Every structure is written in structure tokens, then in C-alpha cells.
JSON list of C-alpha atoms in Angstrom, two decimals:
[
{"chain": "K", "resi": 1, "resn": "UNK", "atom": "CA", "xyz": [-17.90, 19.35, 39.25]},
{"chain": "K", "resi": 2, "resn": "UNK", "atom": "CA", "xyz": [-18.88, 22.95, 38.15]},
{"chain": "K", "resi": 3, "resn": "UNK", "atom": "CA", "xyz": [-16.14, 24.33, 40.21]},
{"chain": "K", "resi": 4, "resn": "UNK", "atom": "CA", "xyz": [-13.23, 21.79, 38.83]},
{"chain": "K", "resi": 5, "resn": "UNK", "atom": "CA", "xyz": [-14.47, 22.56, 35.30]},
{"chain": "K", "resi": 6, "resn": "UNK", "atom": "CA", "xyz": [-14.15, 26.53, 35.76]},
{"chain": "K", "resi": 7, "resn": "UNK", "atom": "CA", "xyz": [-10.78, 25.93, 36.95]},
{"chain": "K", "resi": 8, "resn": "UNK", "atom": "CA", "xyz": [-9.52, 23.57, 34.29]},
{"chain": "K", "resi": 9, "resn": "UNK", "atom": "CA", "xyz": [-11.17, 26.00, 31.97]},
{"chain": "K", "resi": 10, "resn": "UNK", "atom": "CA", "xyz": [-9.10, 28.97, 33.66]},
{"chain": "K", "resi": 11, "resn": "UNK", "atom": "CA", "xyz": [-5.48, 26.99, 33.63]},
{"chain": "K", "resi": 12, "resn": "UNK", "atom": "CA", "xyz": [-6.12, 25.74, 29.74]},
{"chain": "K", "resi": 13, "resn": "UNK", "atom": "CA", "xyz": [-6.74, 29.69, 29.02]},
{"chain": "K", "resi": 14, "resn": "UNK", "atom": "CA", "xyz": [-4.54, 31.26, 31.53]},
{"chain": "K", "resi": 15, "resn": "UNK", "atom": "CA", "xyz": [-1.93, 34.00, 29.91]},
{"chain": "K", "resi": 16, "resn": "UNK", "atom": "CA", "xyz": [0.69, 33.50, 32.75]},
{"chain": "K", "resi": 17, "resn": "UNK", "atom": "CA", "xyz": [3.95, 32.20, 31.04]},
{"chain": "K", "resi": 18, "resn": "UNK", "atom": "CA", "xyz": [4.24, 29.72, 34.08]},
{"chain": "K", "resi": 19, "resn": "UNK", "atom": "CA", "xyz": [1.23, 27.95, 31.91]},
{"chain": "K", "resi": 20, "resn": "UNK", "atom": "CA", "xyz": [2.85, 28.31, 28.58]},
{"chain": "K", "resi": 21, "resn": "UNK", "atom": "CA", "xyz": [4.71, 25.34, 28.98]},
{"chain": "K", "resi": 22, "resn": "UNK", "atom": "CA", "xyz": [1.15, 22.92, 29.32]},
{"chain": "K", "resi": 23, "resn": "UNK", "atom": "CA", "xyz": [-0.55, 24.92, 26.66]},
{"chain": "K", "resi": 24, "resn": "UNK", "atom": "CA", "xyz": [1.66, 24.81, 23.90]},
{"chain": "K", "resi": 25, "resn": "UNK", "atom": "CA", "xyz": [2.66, 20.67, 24.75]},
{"chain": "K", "resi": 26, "resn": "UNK", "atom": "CA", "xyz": [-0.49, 19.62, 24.57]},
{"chain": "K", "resi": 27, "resn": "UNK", "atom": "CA", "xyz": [-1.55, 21.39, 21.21]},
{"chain": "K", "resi": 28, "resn": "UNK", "atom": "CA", "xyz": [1.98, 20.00, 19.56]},
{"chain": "K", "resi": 29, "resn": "UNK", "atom": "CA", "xyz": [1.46, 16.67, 21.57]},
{"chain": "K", "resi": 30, "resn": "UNK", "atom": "CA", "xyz": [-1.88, 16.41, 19.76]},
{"chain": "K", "resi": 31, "resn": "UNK", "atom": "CA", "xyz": [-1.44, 17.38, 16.37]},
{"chain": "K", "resi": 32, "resn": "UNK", "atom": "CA", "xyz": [1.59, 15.06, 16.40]},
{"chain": "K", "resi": 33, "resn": "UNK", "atom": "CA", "xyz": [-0.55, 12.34, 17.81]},
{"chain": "K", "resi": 34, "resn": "UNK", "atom": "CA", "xyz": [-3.21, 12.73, 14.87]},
{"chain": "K", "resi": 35, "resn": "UNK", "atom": "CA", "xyz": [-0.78, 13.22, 12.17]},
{"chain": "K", "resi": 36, "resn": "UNK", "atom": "CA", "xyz": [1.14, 9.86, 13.01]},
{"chain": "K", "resi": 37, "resn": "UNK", "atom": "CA", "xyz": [-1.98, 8.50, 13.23]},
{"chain": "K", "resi": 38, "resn": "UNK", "atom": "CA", "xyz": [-3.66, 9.55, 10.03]},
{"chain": "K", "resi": 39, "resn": "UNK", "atom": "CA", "xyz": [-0.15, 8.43, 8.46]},
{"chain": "K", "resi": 40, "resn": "UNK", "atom": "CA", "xyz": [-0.69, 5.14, 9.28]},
{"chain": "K", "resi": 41, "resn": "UNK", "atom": "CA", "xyz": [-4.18, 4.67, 8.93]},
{"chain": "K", "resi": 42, "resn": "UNK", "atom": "CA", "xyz": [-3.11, 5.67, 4.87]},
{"chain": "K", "resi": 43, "resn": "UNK", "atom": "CA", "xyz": [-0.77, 3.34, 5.33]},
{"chain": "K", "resi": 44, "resn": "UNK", "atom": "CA", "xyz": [-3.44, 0.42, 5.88]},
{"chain": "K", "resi": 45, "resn": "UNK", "atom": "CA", "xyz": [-5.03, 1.74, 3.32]},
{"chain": "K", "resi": 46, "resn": "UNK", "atom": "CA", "xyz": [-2.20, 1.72, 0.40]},
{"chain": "K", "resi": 47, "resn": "UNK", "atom": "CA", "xyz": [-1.80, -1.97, 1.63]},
{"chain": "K", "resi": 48, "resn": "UNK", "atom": "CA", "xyz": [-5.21, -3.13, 1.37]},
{"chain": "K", "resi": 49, "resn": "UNK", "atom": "CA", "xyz": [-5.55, -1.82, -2.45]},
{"chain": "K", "resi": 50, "resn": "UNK", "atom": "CA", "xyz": [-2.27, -3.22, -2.85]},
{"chain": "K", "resi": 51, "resn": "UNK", "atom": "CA", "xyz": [-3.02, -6.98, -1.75]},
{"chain": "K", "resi": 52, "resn": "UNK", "atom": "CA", "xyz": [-6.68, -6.35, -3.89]},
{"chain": "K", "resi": 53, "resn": "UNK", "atom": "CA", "xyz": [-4.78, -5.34, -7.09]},
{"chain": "K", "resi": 54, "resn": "UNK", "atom": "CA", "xyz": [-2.43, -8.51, -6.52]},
{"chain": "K", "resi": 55, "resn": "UNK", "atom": "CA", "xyz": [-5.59, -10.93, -6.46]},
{"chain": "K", "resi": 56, "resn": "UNK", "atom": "CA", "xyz": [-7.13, -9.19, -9.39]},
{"chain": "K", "resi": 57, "resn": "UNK", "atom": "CA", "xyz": [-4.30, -9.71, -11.40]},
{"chain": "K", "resi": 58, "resn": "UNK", "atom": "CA", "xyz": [-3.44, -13.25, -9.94]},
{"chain": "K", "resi": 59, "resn": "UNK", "atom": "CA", "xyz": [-4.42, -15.79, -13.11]},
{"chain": "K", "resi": 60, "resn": "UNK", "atom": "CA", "xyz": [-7.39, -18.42, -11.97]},
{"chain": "K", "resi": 61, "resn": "UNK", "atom": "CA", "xyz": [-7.06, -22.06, -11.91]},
{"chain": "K", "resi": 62, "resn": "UNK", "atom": "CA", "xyz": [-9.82, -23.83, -14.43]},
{"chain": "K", "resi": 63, "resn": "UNK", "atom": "CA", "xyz": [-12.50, -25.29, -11.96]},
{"chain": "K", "resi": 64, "resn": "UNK", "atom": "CA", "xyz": [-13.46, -29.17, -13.55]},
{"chain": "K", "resi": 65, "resn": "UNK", "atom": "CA", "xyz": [-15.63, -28.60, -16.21]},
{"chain": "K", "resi": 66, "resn": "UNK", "atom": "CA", "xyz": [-14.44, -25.23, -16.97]},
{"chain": "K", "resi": 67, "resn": "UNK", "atom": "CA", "xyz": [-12.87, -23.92, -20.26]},
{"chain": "K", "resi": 68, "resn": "UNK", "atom": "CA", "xyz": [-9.27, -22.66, -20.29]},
{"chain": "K", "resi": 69, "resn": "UNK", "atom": "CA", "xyz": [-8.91, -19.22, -22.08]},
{"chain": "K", "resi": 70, "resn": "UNK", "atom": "CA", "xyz": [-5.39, -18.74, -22.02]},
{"chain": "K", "resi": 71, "resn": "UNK", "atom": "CA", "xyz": [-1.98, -20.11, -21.60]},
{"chain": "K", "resi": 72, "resn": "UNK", "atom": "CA", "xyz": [0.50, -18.05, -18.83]},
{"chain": "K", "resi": 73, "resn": "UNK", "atom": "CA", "xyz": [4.17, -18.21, -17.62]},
{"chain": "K", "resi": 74, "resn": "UNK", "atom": "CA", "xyz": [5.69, -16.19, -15.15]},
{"chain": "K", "resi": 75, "resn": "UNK", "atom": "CA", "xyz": [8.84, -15.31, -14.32]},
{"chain": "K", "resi": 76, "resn": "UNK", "atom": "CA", "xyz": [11.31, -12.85, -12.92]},
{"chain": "K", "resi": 77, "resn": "UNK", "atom": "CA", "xyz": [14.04, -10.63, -13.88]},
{"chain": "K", "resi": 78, "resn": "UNK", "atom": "CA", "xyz": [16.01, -8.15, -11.56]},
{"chain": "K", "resi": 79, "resn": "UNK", "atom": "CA", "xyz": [16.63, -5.04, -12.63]},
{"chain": "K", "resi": 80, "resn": "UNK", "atom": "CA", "xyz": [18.41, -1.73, -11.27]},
{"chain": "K", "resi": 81, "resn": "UNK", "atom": "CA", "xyz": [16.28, 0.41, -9.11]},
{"chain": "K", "resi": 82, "resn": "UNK", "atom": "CA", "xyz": [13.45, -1.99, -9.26]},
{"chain": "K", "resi": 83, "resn": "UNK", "atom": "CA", "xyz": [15.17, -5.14, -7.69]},
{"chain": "K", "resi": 84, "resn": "UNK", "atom": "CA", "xyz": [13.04, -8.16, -8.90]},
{"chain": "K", "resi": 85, "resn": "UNK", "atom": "CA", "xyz": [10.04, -7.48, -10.84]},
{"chain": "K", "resi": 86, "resn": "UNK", "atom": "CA", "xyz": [7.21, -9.98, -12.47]},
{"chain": "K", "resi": 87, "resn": "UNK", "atom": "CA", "xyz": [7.60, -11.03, -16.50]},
{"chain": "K", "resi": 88, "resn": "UNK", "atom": "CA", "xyz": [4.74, -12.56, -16.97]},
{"chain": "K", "resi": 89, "resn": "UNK", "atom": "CA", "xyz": [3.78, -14.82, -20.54]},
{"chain": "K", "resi": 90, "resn": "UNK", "atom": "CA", "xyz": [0.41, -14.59, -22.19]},
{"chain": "K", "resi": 91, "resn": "UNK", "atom": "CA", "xyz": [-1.07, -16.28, -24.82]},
{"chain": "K", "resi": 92, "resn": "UNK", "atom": "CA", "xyz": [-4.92, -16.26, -25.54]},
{"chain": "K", "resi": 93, "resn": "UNK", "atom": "CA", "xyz": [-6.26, -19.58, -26.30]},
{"chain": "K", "resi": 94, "resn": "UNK", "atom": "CA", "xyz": [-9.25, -20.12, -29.22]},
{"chain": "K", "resi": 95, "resn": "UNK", "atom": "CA", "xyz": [-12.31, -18.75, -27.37]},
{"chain": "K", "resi": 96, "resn": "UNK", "atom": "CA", "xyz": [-10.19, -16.44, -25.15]},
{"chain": "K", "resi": 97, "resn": "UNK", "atom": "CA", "xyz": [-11.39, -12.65, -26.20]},
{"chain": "K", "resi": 98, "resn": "UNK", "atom": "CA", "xyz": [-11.41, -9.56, -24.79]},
{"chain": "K", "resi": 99, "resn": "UNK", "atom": "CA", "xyz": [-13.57, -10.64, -21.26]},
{"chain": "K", "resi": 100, "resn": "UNK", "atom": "CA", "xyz": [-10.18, -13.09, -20.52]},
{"chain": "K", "resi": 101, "resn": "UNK", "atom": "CA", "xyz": [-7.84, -9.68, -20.94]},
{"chain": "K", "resi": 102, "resn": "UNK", "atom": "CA", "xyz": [-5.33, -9.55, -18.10]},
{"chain": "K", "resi": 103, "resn": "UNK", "atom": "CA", "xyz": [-6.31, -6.21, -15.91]},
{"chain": "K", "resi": 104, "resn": "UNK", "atom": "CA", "xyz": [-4.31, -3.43, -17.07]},
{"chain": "K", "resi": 105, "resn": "UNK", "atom": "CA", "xyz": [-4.92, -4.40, -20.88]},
{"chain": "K", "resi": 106, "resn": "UNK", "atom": "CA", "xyz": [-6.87, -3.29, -23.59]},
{"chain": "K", "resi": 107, "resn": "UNK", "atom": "CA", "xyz": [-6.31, -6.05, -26.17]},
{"chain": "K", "resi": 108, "resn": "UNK", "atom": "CA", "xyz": [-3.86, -9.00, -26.27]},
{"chain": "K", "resi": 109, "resn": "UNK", "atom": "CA", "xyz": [-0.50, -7.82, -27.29]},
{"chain": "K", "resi": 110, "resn": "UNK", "atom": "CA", "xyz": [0.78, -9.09, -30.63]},
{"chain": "K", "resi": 111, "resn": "UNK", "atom": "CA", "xyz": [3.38, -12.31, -30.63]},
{"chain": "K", "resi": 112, "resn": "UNK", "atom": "CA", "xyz": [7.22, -10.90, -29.96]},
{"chain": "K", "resi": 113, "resn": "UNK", "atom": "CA", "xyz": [5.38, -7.86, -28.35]},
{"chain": "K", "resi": 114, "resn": "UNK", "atom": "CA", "xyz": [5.70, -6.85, -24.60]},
{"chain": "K", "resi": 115, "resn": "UNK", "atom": "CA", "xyz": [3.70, -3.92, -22.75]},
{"chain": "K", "resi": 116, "resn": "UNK", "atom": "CA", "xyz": [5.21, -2.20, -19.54]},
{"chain": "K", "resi": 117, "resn": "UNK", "atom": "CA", "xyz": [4.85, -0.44, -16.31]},
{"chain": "K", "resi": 118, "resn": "UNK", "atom": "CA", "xyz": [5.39, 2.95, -15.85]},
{"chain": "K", "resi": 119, "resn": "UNK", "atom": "CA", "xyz": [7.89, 2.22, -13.21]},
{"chain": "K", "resi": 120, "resn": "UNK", "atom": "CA", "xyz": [10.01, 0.60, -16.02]},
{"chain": "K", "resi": 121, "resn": "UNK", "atom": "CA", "xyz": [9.80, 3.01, -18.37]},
{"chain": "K", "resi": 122, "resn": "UNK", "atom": "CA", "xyz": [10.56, 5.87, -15.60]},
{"chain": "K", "resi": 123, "resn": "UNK", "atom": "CA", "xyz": [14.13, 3.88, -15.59]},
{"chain": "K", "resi": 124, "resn": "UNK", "atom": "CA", "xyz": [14.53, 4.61, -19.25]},
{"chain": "K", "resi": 125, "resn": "UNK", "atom": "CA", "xyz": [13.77, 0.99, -20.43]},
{"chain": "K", "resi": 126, "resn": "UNK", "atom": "CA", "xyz": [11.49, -0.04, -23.01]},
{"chain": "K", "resi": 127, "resn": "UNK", "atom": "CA", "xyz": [10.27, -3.37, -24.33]},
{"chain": "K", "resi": 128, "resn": "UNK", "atom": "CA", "xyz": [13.15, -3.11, -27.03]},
{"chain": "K", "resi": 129, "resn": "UNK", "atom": "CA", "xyz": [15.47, -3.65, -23.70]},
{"chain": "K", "resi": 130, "resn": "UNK", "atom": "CA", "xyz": [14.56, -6.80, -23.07]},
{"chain": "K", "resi": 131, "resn": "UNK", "atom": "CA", "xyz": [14.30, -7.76, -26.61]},
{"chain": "K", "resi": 132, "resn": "UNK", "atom": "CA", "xyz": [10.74, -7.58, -27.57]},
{"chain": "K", "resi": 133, "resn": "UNK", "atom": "CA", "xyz": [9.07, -5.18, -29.44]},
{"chain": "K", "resi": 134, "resn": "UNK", "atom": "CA", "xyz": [6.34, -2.32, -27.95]},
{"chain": "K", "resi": 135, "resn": "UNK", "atom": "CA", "xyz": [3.38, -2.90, -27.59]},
{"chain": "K", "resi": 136, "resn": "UNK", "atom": "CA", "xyz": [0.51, -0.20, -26.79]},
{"chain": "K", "resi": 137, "resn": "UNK", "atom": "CA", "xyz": [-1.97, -2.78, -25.61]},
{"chain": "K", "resi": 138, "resn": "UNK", "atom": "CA", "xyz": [-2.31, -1.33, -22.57]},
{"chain": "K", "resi": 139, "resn": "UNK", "atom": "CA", "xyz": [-5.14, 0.61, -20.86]},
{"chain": "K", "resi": 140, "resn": "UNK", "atom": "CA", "xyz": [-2.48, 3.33, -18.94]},
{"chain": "K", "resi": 141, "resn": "UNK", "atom": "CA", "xyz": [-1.21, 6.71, -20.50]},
{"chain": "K", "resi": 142, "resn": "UNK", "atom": "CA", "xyz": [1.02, 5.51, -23.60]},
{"chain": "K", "resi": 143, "resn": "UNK", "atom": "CA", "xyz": [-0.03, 2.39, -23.87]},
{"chain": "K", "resi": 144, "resn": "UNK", "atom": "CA", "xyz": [1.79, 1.29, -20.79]},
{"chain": "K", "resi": 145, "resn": "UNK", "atom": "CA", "xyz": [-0.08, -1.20, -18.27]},
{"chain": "K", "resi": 146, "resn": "UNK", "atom": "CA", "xyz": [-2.95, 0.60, -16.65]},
{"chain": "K", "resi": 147, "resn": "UNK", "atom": "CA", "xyz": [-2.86, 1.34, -12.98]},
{"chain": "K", "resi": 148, "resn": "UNK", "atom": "CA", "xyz": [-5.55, -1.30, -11.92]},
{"chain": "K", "resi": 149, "resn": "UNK", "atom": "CA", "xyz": [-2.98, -4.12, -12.82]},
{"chain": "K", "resi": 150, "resn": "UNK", "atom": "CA", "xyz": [-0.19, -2.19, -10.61]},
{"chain": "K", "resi": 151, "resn": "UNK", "atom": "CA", "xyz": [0.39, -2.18, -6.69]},
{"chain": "K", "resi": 152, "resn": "UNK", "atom": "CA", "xyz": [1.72, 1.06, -7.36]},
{"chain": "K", "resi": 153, "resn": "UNK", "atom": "CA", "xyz": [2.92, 3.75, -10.32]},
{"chain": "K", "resi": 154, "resn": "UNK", "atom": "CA", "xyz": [6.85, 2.82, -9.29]},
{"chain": "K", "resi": 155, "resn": "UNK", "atom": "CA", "xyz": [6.30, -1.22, -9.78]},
{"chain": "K", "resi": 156, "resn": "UNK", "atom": "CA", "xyz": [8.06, -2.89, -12.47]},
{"chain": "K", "resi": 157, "resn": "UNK", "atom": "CA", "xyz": [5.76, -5.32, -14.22]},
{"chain": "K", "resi": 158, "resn": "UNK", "atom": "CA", "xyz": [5.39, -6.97, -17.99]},
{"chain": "K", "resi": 159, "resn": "UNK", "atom": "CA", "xyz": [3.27, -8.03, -20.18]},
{"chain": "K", "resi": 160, "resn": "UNK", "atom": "CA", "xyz": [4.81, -10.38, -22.80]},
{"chain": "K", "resi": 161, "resn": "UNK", "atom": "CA", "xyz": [3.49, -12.31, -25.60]},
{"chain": "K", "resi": 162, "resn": "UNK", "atom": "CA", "xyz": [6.42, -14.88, -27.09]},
{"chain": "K", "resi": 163, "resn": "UNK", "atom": "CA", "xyz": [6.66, -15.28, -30.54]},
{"chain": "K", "resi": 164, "resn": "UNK", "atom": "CA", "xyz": [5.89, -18.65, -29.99]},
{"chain": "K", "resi": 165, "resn": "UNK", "atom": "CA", "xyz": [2.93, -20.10, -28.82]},
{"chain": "K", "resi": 166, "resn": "UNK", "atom": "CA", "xyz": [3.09, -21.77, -25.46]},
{"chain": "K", "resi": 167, "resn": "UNK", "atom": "CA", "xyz": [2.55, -25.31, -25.46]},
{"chain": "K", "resi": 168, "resn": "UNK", "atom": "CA", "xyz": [-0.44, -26.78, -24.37]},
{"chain": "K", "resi": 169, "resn": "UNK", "atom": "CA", "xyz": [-1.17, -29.87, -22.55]},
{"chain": "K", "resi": 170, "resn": "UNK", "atom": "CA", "xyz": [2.45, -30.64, -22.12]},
{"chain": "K", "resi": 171, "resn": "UNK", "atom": "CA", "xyz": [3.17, -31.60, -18.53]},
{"chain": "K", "resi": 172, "resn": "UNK", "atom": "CA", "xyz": [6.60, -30.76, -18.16]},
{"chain": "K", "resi": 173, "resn": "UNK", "atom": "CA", "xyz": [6.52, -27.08, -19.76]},
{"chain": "K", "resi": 174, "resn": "UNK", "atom": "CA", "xyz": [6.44, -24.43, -17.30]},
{"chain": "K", "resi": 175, "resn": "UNK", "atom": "CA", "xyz": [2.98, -22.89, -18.75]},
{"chain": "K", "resi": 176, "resn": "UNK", "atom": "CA", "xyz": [0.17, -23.77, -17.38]},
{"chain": "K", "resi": 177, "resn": "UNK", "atom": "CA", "xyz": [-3.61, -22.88, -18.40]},
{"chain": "K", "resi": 178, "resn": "UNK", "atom": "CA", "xyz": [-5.88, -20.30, -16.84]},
{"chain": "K", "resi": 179, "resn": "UNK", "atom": "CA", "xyz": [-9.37, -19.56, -16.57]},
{"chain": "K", "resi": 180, "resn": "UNK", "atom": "CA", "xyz": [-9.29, -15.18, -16.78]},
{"chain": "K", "resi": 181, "resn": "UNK", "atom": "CA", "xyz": [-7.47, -13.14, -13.74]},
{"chain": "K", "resi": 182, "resn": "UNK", "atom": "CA", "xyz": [-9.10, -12.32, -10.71]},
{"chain": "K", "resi": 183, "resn": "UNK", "atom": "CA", "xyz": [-11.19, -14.90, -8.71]},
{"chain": "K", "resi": 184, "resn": "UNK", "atom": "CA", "xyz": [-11.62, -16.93, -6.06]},
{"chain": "K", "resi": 185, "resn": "UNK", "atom": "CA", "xyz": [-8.75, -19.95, -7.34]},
{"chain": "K", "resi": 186, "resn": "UNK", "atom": "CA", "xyz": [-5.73, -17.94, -7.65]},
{"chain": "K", "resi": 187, "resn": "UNK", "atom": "CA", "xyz": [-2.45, -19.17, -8.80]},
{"chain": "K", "resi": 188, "resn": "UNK", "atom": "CA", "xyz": [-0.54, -16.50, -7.15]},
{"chain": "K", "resi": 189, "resn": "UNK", "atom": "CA", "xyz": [2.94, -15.14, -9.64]},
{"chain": "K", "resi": 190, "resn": "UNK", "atom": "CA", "xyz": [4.54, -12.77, -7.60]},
{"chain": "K", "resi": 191, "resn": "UNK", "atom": "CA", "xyz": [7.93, -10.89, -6.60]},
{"chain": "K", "resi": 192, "resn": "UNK", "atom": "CA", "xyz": [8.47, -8.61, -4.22]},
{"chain": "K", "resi": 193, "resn": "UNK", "atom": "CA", "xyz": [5.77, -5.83, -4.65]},
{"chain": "K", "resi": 194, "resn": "UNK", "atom": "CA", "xyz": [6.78, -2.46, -3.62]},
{"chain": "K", "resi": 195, "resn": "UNK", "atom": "CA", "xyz": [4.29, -1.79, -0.77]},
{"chain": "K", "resi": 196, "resn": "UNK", "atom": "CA", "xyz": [4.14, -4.44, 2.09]},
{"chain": "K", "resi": 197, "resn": "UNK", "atom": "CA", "xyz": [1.21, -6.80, 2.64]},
{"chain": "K", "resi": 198, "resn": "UNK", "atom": "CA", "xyz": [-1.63, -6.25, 4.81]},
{"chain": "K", "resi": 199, "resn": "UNK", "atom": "CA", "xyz": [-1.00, -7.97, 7.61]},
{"chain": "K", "resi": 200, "resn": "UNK", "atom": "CA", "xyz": [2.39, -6.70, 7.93]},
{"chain": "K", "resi": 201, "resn": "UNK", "atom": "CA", "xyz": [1.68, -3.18, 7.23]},
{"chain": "K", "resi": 202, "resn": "UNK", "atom": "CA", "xyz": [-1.03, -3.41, 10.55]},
{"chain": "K", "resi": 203, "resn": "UNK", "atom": "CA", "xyz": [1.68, -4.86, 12.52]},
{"chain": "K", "resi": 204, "resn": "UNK", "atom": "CA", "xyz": [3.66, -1.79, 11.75]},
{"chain": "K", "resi": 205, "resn": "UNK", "atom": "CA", "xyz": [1.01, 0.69, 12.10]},
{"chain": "K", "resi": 206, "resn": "UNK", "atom": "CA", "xyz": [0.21, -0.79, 15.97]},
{"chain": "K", "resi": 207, "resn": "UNK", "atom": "CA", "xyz": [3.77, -0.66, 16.88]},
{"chain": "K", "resi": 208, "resn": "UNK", "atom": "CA", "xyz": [5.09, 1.71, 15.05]},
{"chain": "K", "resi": 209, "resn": "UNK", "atom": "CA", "xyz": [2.37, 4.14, 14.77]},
{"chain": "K", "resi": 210, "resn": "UNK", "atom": "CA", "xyz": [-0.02, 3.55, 17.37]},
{"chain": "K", "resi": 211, "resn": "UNK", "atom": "CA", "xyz": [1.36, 2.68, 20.46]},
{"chain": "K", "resi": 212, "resn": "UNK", "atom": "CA", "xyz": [3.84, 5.86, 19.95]},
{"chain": "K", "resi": 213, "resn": "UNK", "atom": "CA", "xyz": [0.98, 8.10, 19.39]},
{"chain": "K", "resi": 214, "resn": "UNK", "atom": "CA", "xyz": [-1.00, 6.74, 22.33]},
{"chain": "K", "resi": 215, "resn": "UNK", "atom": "CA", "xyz": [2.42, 7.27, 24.57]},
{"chain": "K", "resi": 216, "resn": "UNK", "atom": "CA", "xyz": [2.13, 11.20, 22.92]},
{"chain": "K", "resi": 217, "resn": "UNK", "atom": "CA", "xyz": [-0.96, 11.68, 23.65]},
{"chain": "K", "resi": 218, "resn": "UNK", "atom": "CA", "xyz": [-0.69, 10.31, 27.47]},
{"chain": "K", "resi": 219, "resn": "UNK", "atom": "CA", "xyz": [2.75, 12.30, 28.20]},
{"chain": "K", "resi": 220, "resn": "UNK", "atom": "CA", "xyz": [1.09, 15.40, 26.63]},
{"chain": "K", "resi": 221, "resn": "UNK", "atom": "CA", "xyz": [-1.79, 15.38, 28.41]},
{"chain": "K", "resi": 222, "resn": "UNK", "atom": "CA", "xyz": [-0.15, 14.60, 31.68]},
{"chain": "K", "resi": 223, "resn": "UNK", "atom": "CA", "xyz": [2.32, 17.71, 31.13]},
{"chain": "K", "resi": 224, "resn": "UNK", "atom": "CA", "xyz": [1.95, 20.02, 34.59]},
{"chain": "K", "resi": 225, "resn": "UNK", "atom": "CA", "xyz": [3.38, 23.41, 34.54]},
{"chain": "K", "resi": 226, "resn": "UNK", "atom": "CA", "xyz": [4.72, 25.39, 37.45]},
{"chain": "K", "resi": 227, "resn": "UNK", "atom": "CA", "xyz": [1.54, 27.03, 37.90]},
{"chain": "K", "resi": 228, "resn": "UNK", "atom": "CA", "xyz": [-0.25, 23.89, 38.67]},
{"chain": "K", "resi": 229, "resn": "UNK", "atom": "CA", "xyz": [2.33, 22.51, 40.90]},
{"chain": "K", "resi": 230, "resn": "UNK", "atom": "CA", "xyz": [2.44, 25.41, 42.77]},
{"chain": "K", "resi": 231, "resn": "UNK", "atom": "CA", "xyz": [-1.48, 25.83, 42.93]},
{"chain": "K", "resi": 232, "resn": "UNK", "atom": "CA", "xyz": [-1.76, 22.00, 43.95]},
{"chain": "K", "resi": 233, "resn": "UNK", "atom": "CA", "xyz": [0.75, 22.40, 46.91]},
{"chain": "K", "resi": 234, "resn": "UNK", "atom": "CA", "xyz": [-1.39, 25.84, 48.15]},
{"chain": "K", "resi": 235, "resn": "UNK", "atom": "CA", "xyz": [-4.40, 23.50, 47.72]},
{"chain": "K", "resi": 236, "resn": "UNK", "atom": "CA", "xyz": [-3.08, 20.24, 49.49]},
{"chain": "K", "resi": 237, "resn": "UNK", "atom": "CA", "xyz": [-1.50, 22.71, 52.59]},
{"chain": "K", "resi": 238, "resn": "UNK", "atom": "CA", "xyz": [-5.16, 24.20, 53.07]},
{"chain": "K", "resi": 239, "resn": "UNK", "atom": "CA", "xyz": [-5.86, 20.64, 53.22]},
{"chain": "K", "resi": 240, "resn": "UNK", "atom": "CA", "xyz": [-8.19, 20.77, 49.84]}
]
């Protein structure tokens, strides 16, 4: 074993240009190797927070006995450069204060008032565009919505509160009463978010991310210079 190691160690240091070839490919093969994989593994990560963030902000079914604290409606609206993003209704009900806040709010927005993402107002929109008025309700940088109610700083998302009150206790209105955001009872109002789910951003990172870098790693490491071929056929005629 001693004797295999000293000459593995004196073919991975060896300054004969007949070794180049094994040197440099397995240095390239494995940085490439852990940069794919540290892409992906970030990845899983920017998934994960994303599918958190959507269950924080999903509004919660009342459980029996339990007190509604607002009224919500969601819908969607397609835009350019955002494709189809969530507009979602608000409206606080009596005993609904600051504790049944949407994430990514720092007080309920006014009635005919509407609070946005940063991703909409990067595409020169405001509230005004969709015919509310601004509202600085939110907890982000200009009173935009704050980045623990976003999947990510390019997502389009609103915040509106109508200038009507949505009815109550009407079965055939599209509203329908919630019990805060964030829980165990979602009632899920959802697009298309900009980063993919979990589940399908680990199916990507096996195929498309692991199973390549494994391949790397094997061809790399299985890379033989001339030197070794020709030191293996000295060593197999002398019957070694």
C-alpha cells in the first residue's frame, strides 16, 4: 500500500507534460463538479423559502368556533414582463387589528388604496395603473410590500382594499372569510410564482445537476495520460 501511494503521489505531482493532461482534468473536472453542485444545492434552497413564503402568506380557513378577522378575494391579472400575477382583496373585519395584518404589511391599507411589489413598480406601474390609489402600508422600502410576503424581489403581487366593503355572509360572492395568514388550514390564492416549487426544483437539481456532476467527477477522475499508459504496459510486460 505504501509503495502504490508513493507512486500515485509521484504521477499527481509529476512535471512531465505527458502528465499535464491528468493534472489539469481533474482540477477543472472538480471545481466544475462542486460549482454545479453548490448551484443547485442554492437552488433547493431559493425553492424551499419560496414554498414557506407562499404558506405564510396563504389566508387561513376559520376552524369551528373560531372568529373571522377579515374578508379576502383573490384574483389575477396578466401583465407584461410579469405574465400572471396575484390581486388579492382585503378587508379587516370588526376585531381584525394589526396581529390579522397580511405579511408584508404594516397597517391595513385605506378603502380605494392598493400597495405593490417591487417587481411591479420595477415595470414602471403604480397603483394609479390599475386604478387605485397608493398606498404606503407596506413594511418594504417605499412603502411597497415587504420581502417576507414575496417569493422573490421580481414577483408581481397586490395588496388592494376596494372602496367597498366586501360582503359578508353572502354565499354566492366570491369573498370568503379568513382567520389571519399563515397556518396550518390554508386556502391557497396563487399564480404562477416566479421560482419553481420544491419538489420540482429537486427533480431538477438530481437530473440536471447531480447526476451530470457525478458523470464529471467519474470521467475526470478516470482521465489516464500517456505517462500512465505507458508505465502500466512496462509494468504488465514485467508481469507486475
Amino acid at each position: 500500500m505504501r509503495a502504490e501511494w508513493q507512486l500515485a503521489r509521484n504521477l499527481a505531482l509529476s512535471s512531465s507534460r505527458r502528465q499535464r493532461w491528468r493534472q489539469v482534468s481533474l482540477l477543472l473536472g472538480t471545481f466544475l463538479a462542486v460549482l454545479v453542485t453548490l448551484s443547485g444545492m442554492s437552488w433547493l434552497g431559493v425553492s424551499q423559502r419560496a414554498d414557506s413564503i407562499v404558506h405564510t402568506r396563504a389566508p387561513q380557513w376559520p376552524q369551528p368556533g373560531e372568529e373571522a378577522t377579515a374578508m379576502v378575494f383573490g384574483s389575477g391579472i396578466i401583465l407584461d414582463g410579469l405574465s400572471q400575477i396575484p390581486l388579492i382583496y382585503i378587508e379587516p373585519l370588526p376585531g381584525g387589528g394589526r396581529e390579522a395584518l397580511p405579511p408584508g404589511l404594516d397597517r391595513w391599507p385605506e378603502p380605494g388604496e392598493a400597495v405593490i411589489s417591487p417587481g411591479v413598480r420595477r415595470q414602471g406601474l403604480t397603483a394609479e395603473s390599475f386604478g387605485f390609489l397608493s398606498s404606503d402600508a407596506g413594511s418594504g422600502a417605499g412603502g411597497d410590500i415587504g420581502d417576507e410576503a414575496l417569493v422573490s424581489r421580481s414577483e408581481g403581487f397586490l395588496y388592494v382594499r376596494s372602496t367597498e366593503p366586501l360582503p359578508v355572509d353572502d354565499p354566492e360572492a366570491a369573498a370568503f372569510p379568513v382567520a389571519g395568514f399563515g397556518g396550518d388550514n390554508p386556502a391557497f390564492i396563487e399564480t404562477e410564482p416566479d421560482v419553481p416549487a420544491l419538489r420540482a426544483a429537486l427533480g431538477y437539481s438530481i437530473w440536471m445537476v447531480l447526476v451530470p456532476s457525478l458523470f464529471l467527477t467519474a470521467s475526470s477522475a478516470r482521465a489516464v495520460s500517456h505517462l500512465v499508459d505507458d508505465r502500466a504496459t512496462s509494468m504488465w510486460r514485467l508481469g507486475i
